[in-house]
Amino acid sequence: MGTVRIAQAQINTTVGDFDGNTKLIIRRIQKAREVGADIVTFPELALCGYPPEDLLLRSGFLQDNLKYLERIRSHSEDITAIVGFADRWDGNTYNAAAVMTNTETIAVYHKIELPNYGVFDEKRYFSPDTRCFSFSMRGVRFALTICEDIWIPGSITARCALVNDADVVINISASPFHAGKMEVRKQIVSTFALATQCVVCFNNLVGGQDELVFDGGSLVVDAFGSITASAKRFEEDLLLADIEVSRKSLHEGGLSPTFPRDLSGNPAKRASLQPRMEPELSEIEEIHQALLLGLRDYTRKNGFEKVVVGLSGGIDSALTATLAVQAIGPDNVVGVTMPSQYTSDDTLSDAQLVAENLGIEFLSVPLKDMFSAYLSALDEVLGPEPLGVTAENLQARIRGNILMALSNRFGWLALTTGNKSETAVGYATLYGDMAGGFAVIKDVPKTLVYELAEYINSKASRPLIPESTIERAPTAELRPNQKDQDTLPPYSTLDSILKMYVEEDKSPDEIIGYDPALVLDVIRMVDRSEYKRRQGPPGIKITPKSFGRDRRLPITNRYLSGKKN
């Protein structure tokens, strides 16, 4: 039996960029051919980008998708290319994979299992198929699947692999990141390999798309469930594997493949291949890399060259600016301090020190005169009573206006600096600190903000985020001696309650270990702040359940979890 070499092209595509995605795919086909691959695979919906969302409802989008597939097909000489695309057939749209070889499309496979939970809406756009597909090459029998097809225990695809005596299951995927997701994938792929007695080649997408980050980490898993090769995380890669298996006895009865084919391989001579295993990443490392990739791709793919960050001297803005520098470079980041009469000398000096540590341009736009002008103009209509929160939020909104003026004037992307803890309970000002184009740490709890700051400093030659910033008690500095814990419980407590309520959907009675009255107060703050979150900018998903795509609740809603009905 001959050896079949598979190249898994882990690529970073852009939704709707058919020309760019096609060129990227063709370059990887050429590279795979050069290294003697018989088969080269590409991620789920690689041609049109993932997820294309309601673009799939446009006939022109689907037609362009098919037109560019033909261009790719002409580059499949002496190699078999498996490319994810959106197919239109018999009035239905399918999440599909084209199998092309020697400039011909020999088959198209349609995804069977369509996910419709969390960030996925595939049943909104696609029809499921029921037909499996397998082919042979040099005595090795392959079954083709797409992402969710291997996530469902006892699925049609698992039965097909067994019944059709497959040796290798190819799975092209677009599995988005959250912390710990890689371990989940390994378990899923290993379980499928054991259940089907097959080698599984799992090819995952990489790159940022709006709130989502795809972290790559493509795998080869043997029939005993052990990982034998792995690709890089958070960057493009070409993972090679030589497959040679002993034929199993043919199973009796059951389902038969819809499109059986026997394909020839690449006749090119090739050197022997050593399996490659990339190093594991810790949780803090993968979160850090996800934030960098998500920010870098959102900036570049949306046509921005520079970003602007309001530097308050606090840890959230310091972390956001540091991530921006690490993602796109110091020449492309501008920091702005906007001191008010409540800004302390310590926070002002820390804001400047962060800018100096990062080597970024630093602007100062004092708030005092503008704030006085607003108060004077509004004096008659606001009345004689103390302004309280109105005055505090007015300052935040002036800062938002300043940042957006700079964004408009110079074409900079304004980054907001709110974390998940603040976003959850509404400790943020609409059109103020929530004003901007991208919320980098929107899904990062406050306690994790501190961990990231410490991690980044530990990896740098010198601390980038001042220790005084990390150690100072969090404050919005919108009134004298203001501290976050005047309004909120300690962040360690708050984040624990939020994790149970927001990410785990636990009821108040199920959240134990804390004062029940405090739990109800936190839940009420979360529920009442949905209208704010709906108006905030998108941010990078790094937890299992983020606000927005993952968690969708009505704004007009009288069911408060903390209220007896």
Short mmCIF file of C-alpha atoms in Angstrom, two decimals, residues 130-504:
data_model
loop_
_atom_site.label_atom_id
_atom_site.label_comp_id
_atom_site.label_asym_id
_atom_site.label_seq_id
_atom_site.Cartn_x
_atom_site.Cartn_y
_atom_site.Cartn_z
CA THR A 130 -28.18 13.27 4.39
CA ARG A 131 -25.66 11.86 1.93
CA CYS A 132 -22.17 10.83 2.91
CA PHE A 133 -19.17 10.93 0.63
CA SER A 134 -16.08 8.75 0.48
CA PHE A 135 -13.22 8.15 -1.93
CA SER A 136 -10.12 5.99 -2.20
CA MET A 137 -6.52 6.82 -2.96
CA ARG A 138 -3.73 4.25 -3.13
CA GLY A 139 -5.78 1.77 -1.17
CA VAL A 140 -6.61 4.25 1.62
CA ARG A 141 -10.30 5.02 1.98
CA PHE A 142 -11.33 8.55 3.02
CA ALA A 143 -14.61 9.95 4.34
CA LEU A 144 -15.30 13.69 4.07
CA THR A 145 -17.02 15.71 6.83
CA ILE A 146 -17.51 19.35 7.81
CA CYS A 147 -17.08 20.62 11.38
CA GLU A 148 -20.23 19.71 13.37
CA ASP A 149 -20.50 16.40 11.48
CA ILE A 150 -18.03 14.88 13.94
CA TRP A 151 -19.36 16.63 17.06
CA ILE A 152 -22.61 14.64 17.28
CA PRO A 153 -22.32 11.20 18.93
CA GLY A 154 -23.83 8.48 16.76
CA SER A 155 -24.21 10.83 13.80
CA ILE A 156 -24.85 9.75 10.23
CA THR A 157 -21.24 10.54 9.37
CA ALA A 158 -19.96 8.24 12.12
CA ARG A 159 -22.15 5.40 10.89
CA CYS A 160 -21.05 6.05 7.31
CA ALA A 161 -17.39 5.92 8.25
CA LEU A 162 -17.90 2.55 9.94
CA VAL A 163 -20.15 1.02 7.31
CA ASN A 164 -17.99 2.17 4.41
CA ASP A 165 -14.83 0.90 6.07
CA ALA A 166 -13.14 4.31 6.05
CA ASP A 167 -9.51 4.56 7.13
CA VAL A 168 -9.31 8.35 7.34
CA VAL A 169 -11.95 11.00 8.10
CA ILE A 170 -11.19 14.45 6.71
CA ASN A 171 -12.91 17.21 8.67
CA ILE A 172 -12.77 20.81 7.46
CA SER A 173 -13.83 23.19 10.19
CA ALA A 174 -14.40 26.76 11.40
CA SER A 175 -14.41 26.27 15.16
CA PRO A 176 -14.23 29.61 17.02
CA PHE A 177 -12.08 30.18 20.07
CA HIS A 178 -12.87 30.57 23.70
CA ALA A 179 -10.54 29.81 26.58
CA GLY A 180 -10.25 26.04 26.96
CA LYS A 181 -11.87 25.28 23.58
CA MET A 182 -8.76 23.49 22.28
CA GLU A 183 -9.08 20.80 24.92
CA VAL A 184 -12.74 20.36 24.03
CA ARG A 185 -11.82 19.91 20.36
CA LYS A 186 -9.14 17.37 21.14
CA GLN A 187 -11.65 15.32 23.10
CA ILE A 188 -14.26 15.54 20.33
CA VAL A 189 -11.83 14.55 17.57
CA SER A 190 -10.30 11.74 19.65
CA THR A 191 -13.74 10.39 20.56
CA PHE A 192 -14.79 10.34 16.91
CA ALA A 193 -11.55 8.61 15.91
CA LEU A 194 -12.09 5.90 18.52
CA ALA A 195 -15.77 5.46 17.63
CA THR A 196 -15.03 5.06 13.92
CA GLN A 197 -11.61 3.38 14.20
CA CYS A 198 -10.30 6.02 11.79
CA VAL A 199 -7.49 8.51 11.55
CA VAL A 200 -9.06 11.99 11.71
CA CYS A 201 -7.53 15.01 9.96
CA PHE A 202 -9.10 18.11 11.53
CA ASN A 203 -8.40 21.33 9.60
CA ASN A 204 -9.46 24.49 11.45
CA LEU A 205 -9.77 28.10 10.32
CA VAL A 206 -7.54 30.84 11.76
CA GLY A 207 -8.14 34.60 12.00
CA GLY A 208 -10.41 37.25 13.45
CA GLN A 209 -13.91 37.98 12.17
CA ASP A 210 -15.79 40.71 14.06
CA GLU A 211 -16.25 39.33 17.60
CA LEU A 212 -14.98 35.85 16.75
CA VAL A 213 -11.44 34.56 16.71
CA PHE A 214 -10.52 31.28 15.02
CA ASP A 215 -7.38 29.86 16.55
CA GLY A 216 -6.32 27.17 14.09
CA GLY A 217 -4.68 24.31 15.96
CA SER A 218 -5.38 21.77 13.20
CA LEU A 219 -4.82 18.14 14.23
CA VAL A 220 -4.11 14.64 13.05
CA VAL A 221 -5.47 11.99 15.44
CA ASP A 222 -4.84 8.27 14.97
CA ALA A 223 -7.44 5.52 15.20
CA PHE A 224 -6.58 5.02 18.88
CA GLY A 225 -7.50 8.62 19.69
CA SER A 226 -3.93 9.89 20.11
CA ILE A 227 -2.75 13.17 18.57
CA THR A 228 0.09 12.49 16.12
CA ALA A 229 0.51 15.96 14.57
CA SER A 230 -0.64 19.48 15.40
CA ALA A 231 -0.48 22.89 13.72
CA LYS A 232 0.29 26.29 15.16
CA ARG A 233 -2.28 28.29 17.07
CA PHE A 234 -3.39 31.81 16.06
CA GLU A 235 -1.41 31.90 12.80
CA GLU A 236 -1.50 30.42 9.33
CA ASP A 237 0.15 27.06 8.85
CA LEU A 238 0.42 24.05 6.54
CA LEU A 239 0.25 20.81 8.50
CA LEU A 240 1.57 17.75 6.64
CA ALA A 241 0.88 14.13 7.50
CA ASP A 242 1.71 10.87 5.72
CA ILE A 243 -1.13 8.37 6.04
CA GLU A 244 -0.54 4.66 5.68
CA VAL A 245 -3.01 2.28 7.27
CA SER A 246 -3.71 -1.42 7.24
CA ARG A 247 -7.04 -2.23 5.61
CA LYS A 248 -9.77 -3.23 8.00
CA SER A 249 -12.25 -5.98 7.19
CA LEU A 250 -15.22 -4.63 5.24
CA HIS A 251 -18.31 -4.10 7.40
CA GLU A 252 -21.52 -5.76 6.33
CA GLY A 253 -24.70 -3.91 5.35
CA GLY A 254 -25.71 -0.39 6.27
CA LEU A 255 -25.31 2.80 4.33
CA SER A 256 -23.23 3.12 1.20
CA PRO A 257 -21.43 6.26 0.01
CA THR A 258 -23.30 8.43 -2.42
CA PHE A 259 -20.24 9.39 -4.51
CA PRO A 260 -17.54 6.68 -4.29
CA ARG A 261 -14.40 7.60 -6.25
CA ASP A 262 -10.87 6.32 -6.56
CA LEU A 263 -8.43 9.16 -7.03
CA SER A 264 -4.82 9.12 -8.10
CA GLY A 265 -2.24 10.87 -5.96
CA ASN A 266 0.57 13.30 -6.62
CA PRO A 267 3.31 11.49 -8.57
CA ALA A 268 5.98 13.91 -7.33
CA LYS A 269 8.98 12.51 -5.48
CA ARG A 270 9.14 13.62 -1.89
CA ALA A 271 11.32 13.41 1.16
CA SER A 272 10.25 11.46 4.22
CA LEU A 273 8.16 13.41 6.70
CA GLN A 274 8.55 13.72 10.45
CA PRO A 275 5.29 14.43 12.30
CA ARG A 276 5.14 17.92 13.82
CA MET A 277 3.73 18.72 17.25
CA GLU A 278 3.37 22.38 18.19
CA PRO A 279 3.82 23.40 21.85
CA GLU A 280 0.79 23.61 24.10
CA LEU A 281 -0.36 27.05 25.26
CA SER A 282 -1.46 27.88 28.78
CA GLU A 283 -4.87 29.49 29.23
CA ILE A 284 -3.41 32.96 29.78
CA GLU A 285 -1.16 32.55 26.71
CA GLU A 286 -4.05 31.55 24.44
CA ILE A 287 -6.26 34.38 25.71
CA HIS A 288 -3.44 36.86 25.09
CA GLN A 289 -2.89 35.53 21.57
CA ALA A 290 -6.63 35.59 20.84
CA LEU A 291 -6.91 39.24 21.85
CA LEU A 292 -3.94 40.19 19.66
CA LEU A 293 -5.22 38.30 16.62
CA GLY A 294 -8.78 39.58 17.05
CA LEU A 295 -7.64 43.20 17.35
CA ARG A 296 -5.10 42.96 14.53
CA ASP A 297 -7.57 41.42 12.08
CA TYR A 298 -10.47 43.70 13.00
CA THR A 299 -8.24 46.72 12.43
CA ARG A 300 -6.63 45.59 9.20
CA LYS A 301 -9.61 43.86 7.60
CA ASN A 302 -11.74 46.97 8.15
CA GLY A 303 -9.21 49.29 6.55
CA PHE A 304 -7.81 51.08 9.62
CA GLU A 305 -4.13 51.88 9.97
CA LYS A 306 -4.12 53.47 13.43
CA VAL A 307 -6.09 53.21 16.65
CA VAL A 308 -6.70 55.76 19.41
CA VAL A 309 -7.09 54.91 23.09
CA GLY A 310 -8.15 57.14 25.96
CA LEU A 311 -5.49 56.68 28.66
CA SER A 312 -6.96 57.30 32.10
CA GLY A 313 -4.06 56.00 34.15
CA GLY A 314 -6.17 52.95 35.06
CA ILE A 315 -5.44 49.32 34.33
CA ASP A 316 -8.14 48.79 31.68
CA SER A 317 -6.90 51.54 29.38
CA ALA A 318 -3.28 50.57 30.02
CA LEU A 319 -3.99 46.96 29.05
CA THR A 320 -5.96 48.01 25.96
CA ALA A 321 -3.15 50.27 24.75
CA THR A 322 -0.55 47.58 25.41
CA LEU A 323 -2.52 44.98 23.47
CA ALA A 324 -2.89 47.45 20.60
CA VAL A 325 0.86 48.05 20.47
CA GLN A 326 1.57 44.33 20.53
CA ALA A 327 -1.02 43.72 17.81
CA ILE A 328 -0.27 46.49 15.30
CA GLY A 329 2.90 48.26 16.51
CA PRO A 330 3.63 51.45 18.49
CA ASP A 331 3.64 53.70 15.43
CA ASN A 332 -0.02 52.85 14.87
CA VAL A 333 -1.32 53.59 18.38
CA VAL A 334 -2.20 57.02 19.80
CA GLY A 335 -2.89 57.57 23.49
CA VAL A 336 -5.00 60.48 24.72
CA THR A 337 -5.26 61.72 28.29
CA MET A 338 -8.29 63.87 29.10
CA PRO A 339 -7.78 65.05 32.70
CA SER A 340 -10.57 66.63 34.70
CA GLN A 341 -10.53 68.46 38.02
CA TYR A 342 -10.93 65.03 39.68
CA THR A 343 -7.93 63.43 37.98
CA SER A 344 -5.18 62.74 40.49
CA ASP A 345 -1.53 63.44 39.84
CA ASP A 346 -0.84 59.71 40.21
CA THR A 347 -3.22 58.59 37.46
CA LEU A 348 -2.13 61.43 35.19
CA SER A 349 1.53 60.48 35.57
CA ASP A 350 0.72 56.79 35.08
CA ALA A 351 -1.09 57.56 31.81
CA GLN A 352 2.00 59.36 30.54
CA LEU A 353 4.27 56.58 31.81
CA VAL A 354 2.24 53.94 29.92
CA ALA A 355 2.61 55.97 26.73
CA GLU A 356 6.36 56.31 27.30
CA ASN A 357 6.76 52.61 28.09
CA LEU A 358 4.91 51.69 24.90
CA GLY A 359 6.60 54.31 22.73
CA ILE A 360 3.32 55.70 21.38
CA GLU A 361 2.19 59.19 20.46
CA PHE A 362 0.62 60.88 23.50
CA LEU A 363 -1.92 63.69 23.32
CA SER A 364 -3.43 65.72 26.16
CA VAL A 365 -6.86 67.33 25.89
CA PRO A 366 -7.92 68.84 29.27
CA LEU A 367 -11.57 68.45 30.15
CA LYS A 368 -12.13 71.27 32.63
CA ASP A 369 -13.05 74.15 30.31
CA MET A 370 -15.34 72.01 28.14
CA PHE A 371 -17.07 70.61 31.21
CA SER A 372 -17.63 74.13 32.57
CA ALA A 373 -19.03 75.24 29.20
CA TYR A 374 -21.49 72.32 29.20
CA LEU A 375 -22.61 73.06 32.75
CA SER A 376 -23.09 76.72 31.92
CA ALA A 377 -25.11 75.96 28.81
CA LEU A 378 -27.28 73.42 30.65
CA ASP A 379 -27.61 75.31 33.92
CA GLU A 380 -31.13 76.61 33.34
CA VAL A 381 -32.62 73.38 31.97
CA LEU A 382 -30.99 71.06 34.52
CA GLY A 383 -32.18 73.10 37.49
CA PRO A 384 -30.64 73.95 40.87
CA GLU A 385 -30.53 70.44 42.41
CA PRO A 386 -27.11 68.73 42.74
CA LEU A 387 -26.22 67.06 39.42
CA GLY A 388 -24.71 63.87 40.87
CA VAL A 389 -24.50 61.09 38.27
CA THR A 390 -25.57 63.53 35.53
CA ALA A 391 -22.36 65.50 35.99
CA GLU A 392 -20.26 62.33 36.21
CA ASN A 393 -21.67 60.93 32.98
CA LEU A 394 -21.38 64.30 31.26
CA GLN A 395 -17.63 64.18 31.77
CA ALA A 396 -17.46 60.66 30.33
CA ARG A 397 -19.50 61.77 27.30
CA ILE A 398 -17.23 64.73 26.68
CA ARG A 399 -14.31 62.30 26.62
CA GLY A 400 -16.23 60.14 24.16
CA ASN A 401 -16.78 63.20 21.95
CA ILE A 402 -13.07 64.01 22.01
CA LEU A 403 -12.03 60.49 21.01
CA MET A 404 -14.62 60.34 18.23
CA ALA A 405 -13.54 63.77 16.96
CA LEU A 406 -9.99 62.45 16.63
CA SER A 407 -11.32 59.31 14.99
CA ASN A 408 -13.30 61.36 12.46
CA ARG A 409 -10.49 63.79 11.79
CA PHE A 410 -7.67 61.31 11.28
CA GLY A 411 -9.45 58.08 10.40
CA TRP A 412 -8.29 56.32 13.58
CA LEU A 413 -10.25 53.42 15.05
CA ALA A 414 -11.35 54.39 18.57
CA LEU A 415 -10.86 51.53 21.04
CA THR A 416 -13.07 51.42 24.12
CA THR A 417 -11.58 50.12 27.35
CA GLY A 418 -14.50 48.61 29.29
CA ASN A 419 -14.10 45.07 30.64
CA LYS A 420 -16.72 42.30 30.95
CA SER A 421 -17.41 42.97 34.62
CA GLU A 422 -18.31 46.61 33.95
CA THR A 423 -20.22 45.73 30.79
CA ALA A 424 -22.23 43.13 32.69
CA VAL A 425 -23.50 45.42 35.43
CA GLY A 426 -23.78 48.60 33.38
CA TYR A 427 -20.87 50.34 35.12
CA ALA A 428 -20.23 52.29 31.93
CA THR A 429 -21.59 55.42 30.29
CA LEU A 430 -23.52 55.27 27.04
CA TYR A 431 -21.92 57.63 24.48
CA GLY A 432 -19.09 58.13 26.96
CA ASP A 433 -16.56 55.41 27.78
CA MET A 434 -18.67 53.09 25.62
CA ALA A 435 -18.15 55.33 22.57
CA GLY A 436 -15.85 53.79 19.99
CA GLY A 437 -15.48 51.30 17.21
CA PHE A 438 -14.09 48.20 18.93
CA ALA A 439 -14.13 46.94 22.52
CA VAL A 440 -10.96 44.89 22.86
CA ILE A 441 -11.49 43.62 26.43
CA LYS A 442 -15.29 43.57 26.38
CA ASP A 443 -15.29 39.83 27.22
CA VAL A 444 -12.40 39.97 29.72
CA PRO A 445 -13.51 39.94 33.38
CA LYS A 446 -11.77 42.46 35.65
CA THR A 447 -9.87 39.79 37.57
CA LEU A 448 -8.52 38.48 34.26
CA VAL A 449 -7.50 42.03 33.30
CA TYR A 450 -5.08 41.97 36.23
CA GLU A 451 -3.80 38.52 35.26
CA LEU A 452 -3.15 39.66 31.70
CA ALA A 453 -1.33 42.76 32.90
CA GLU A 454 0.93 40.69 35.13
CA TYR A 455 1.51 38.14 32.35
CA ILE A 456 2.44 40.82 29.79
CA ASN A 457 4.83 42.46 32.23
CA SER A 458 6.43 39.10 33.03
CA LYS A 459 7.15 38.51 29.33
CA ALA A 460 8.54 41.98 28.65
CA SER A 461 12.14 43.05 29.25
CA ARG A 462 10.74 45.72 31.59
CA PRO A 463 7.23 46.36 32.95
CA LEU A 464 5.03 47.96 30.28
CA ILE A 465 2.10 48.52 32.62
CA PRO A 466 3.24 50.42 35.76
CA GLU A 467 3.00 48.53 39.03
CA SER A 468 1.28 51.59 40.52
CA THR A 469 -1.47 51.17 37.91
CA ILE A 470 -1.91 47.51 38.81
CA GLU A 471 -1.90 48.15 42.56
CA ARG A 472 -4.15 51.26 42.64
CA ALA A 473 -7.80 50.73 43.59
CA PRO A 474 -9.97 50.98 40.45
CA THR A 475 -11.73 54.33 40.01
CA ALA A 476 -13.60 56.23 37.32
CA GLU A 477 -12.43 59.57 38.83
CA LEU A 478 -15.66 61.37 37.98
CA ARG A 479 -16.18 62.72 41.51
CA PRO A 480 -13.90 63.34 44.50
CA ASN A 481 -12.31 60.19 46.00
CA GLN A 482 -14.44 57.90 43.87
CA LYS A 483 -13.71 54.14 43.94
CA ASP A 484 -15.38 51.32 41.96
CA GLN A 485 -16.14 49.47 45.19
CA ASP A 486 -18.29 52.38 46.35
CA THR A 487 -20.84 50.98 43.90
CA LEU A 488 -19.75 47.41 43.20
CA PRO A 489 -18.70 44.43 45.32
CA PRO A 490 -15.03 43.40 45.17
CA TYR A 491 -14.23 42.25 41.65
CA SER A 492 -13.24 38.76 42.80
CA THR A 493 -16.74 38.34 44.22
CA LEU A 494 -18.47 40.09 41.33
CA ASP A 495 -16.71 38.03 38.67
CA SER A 496 -17.57 34.77 40.40
CA ILE A 497 -21.26 35.67 40.56
CA LEU A 498 -21.24 36.90 36.97
CA LYS A 499 -19.65 33.69 35.73
CA MET A 500 -22.41 31.63 37.31
CA TYR A 501 -25.22 33.90 36.16
CA VAL A 502 -24.06 35.00 32.70
CA GLU A 503 -21.97 32.09 31.48
CA GLU A 504 -23.60 29.19 33.30
#
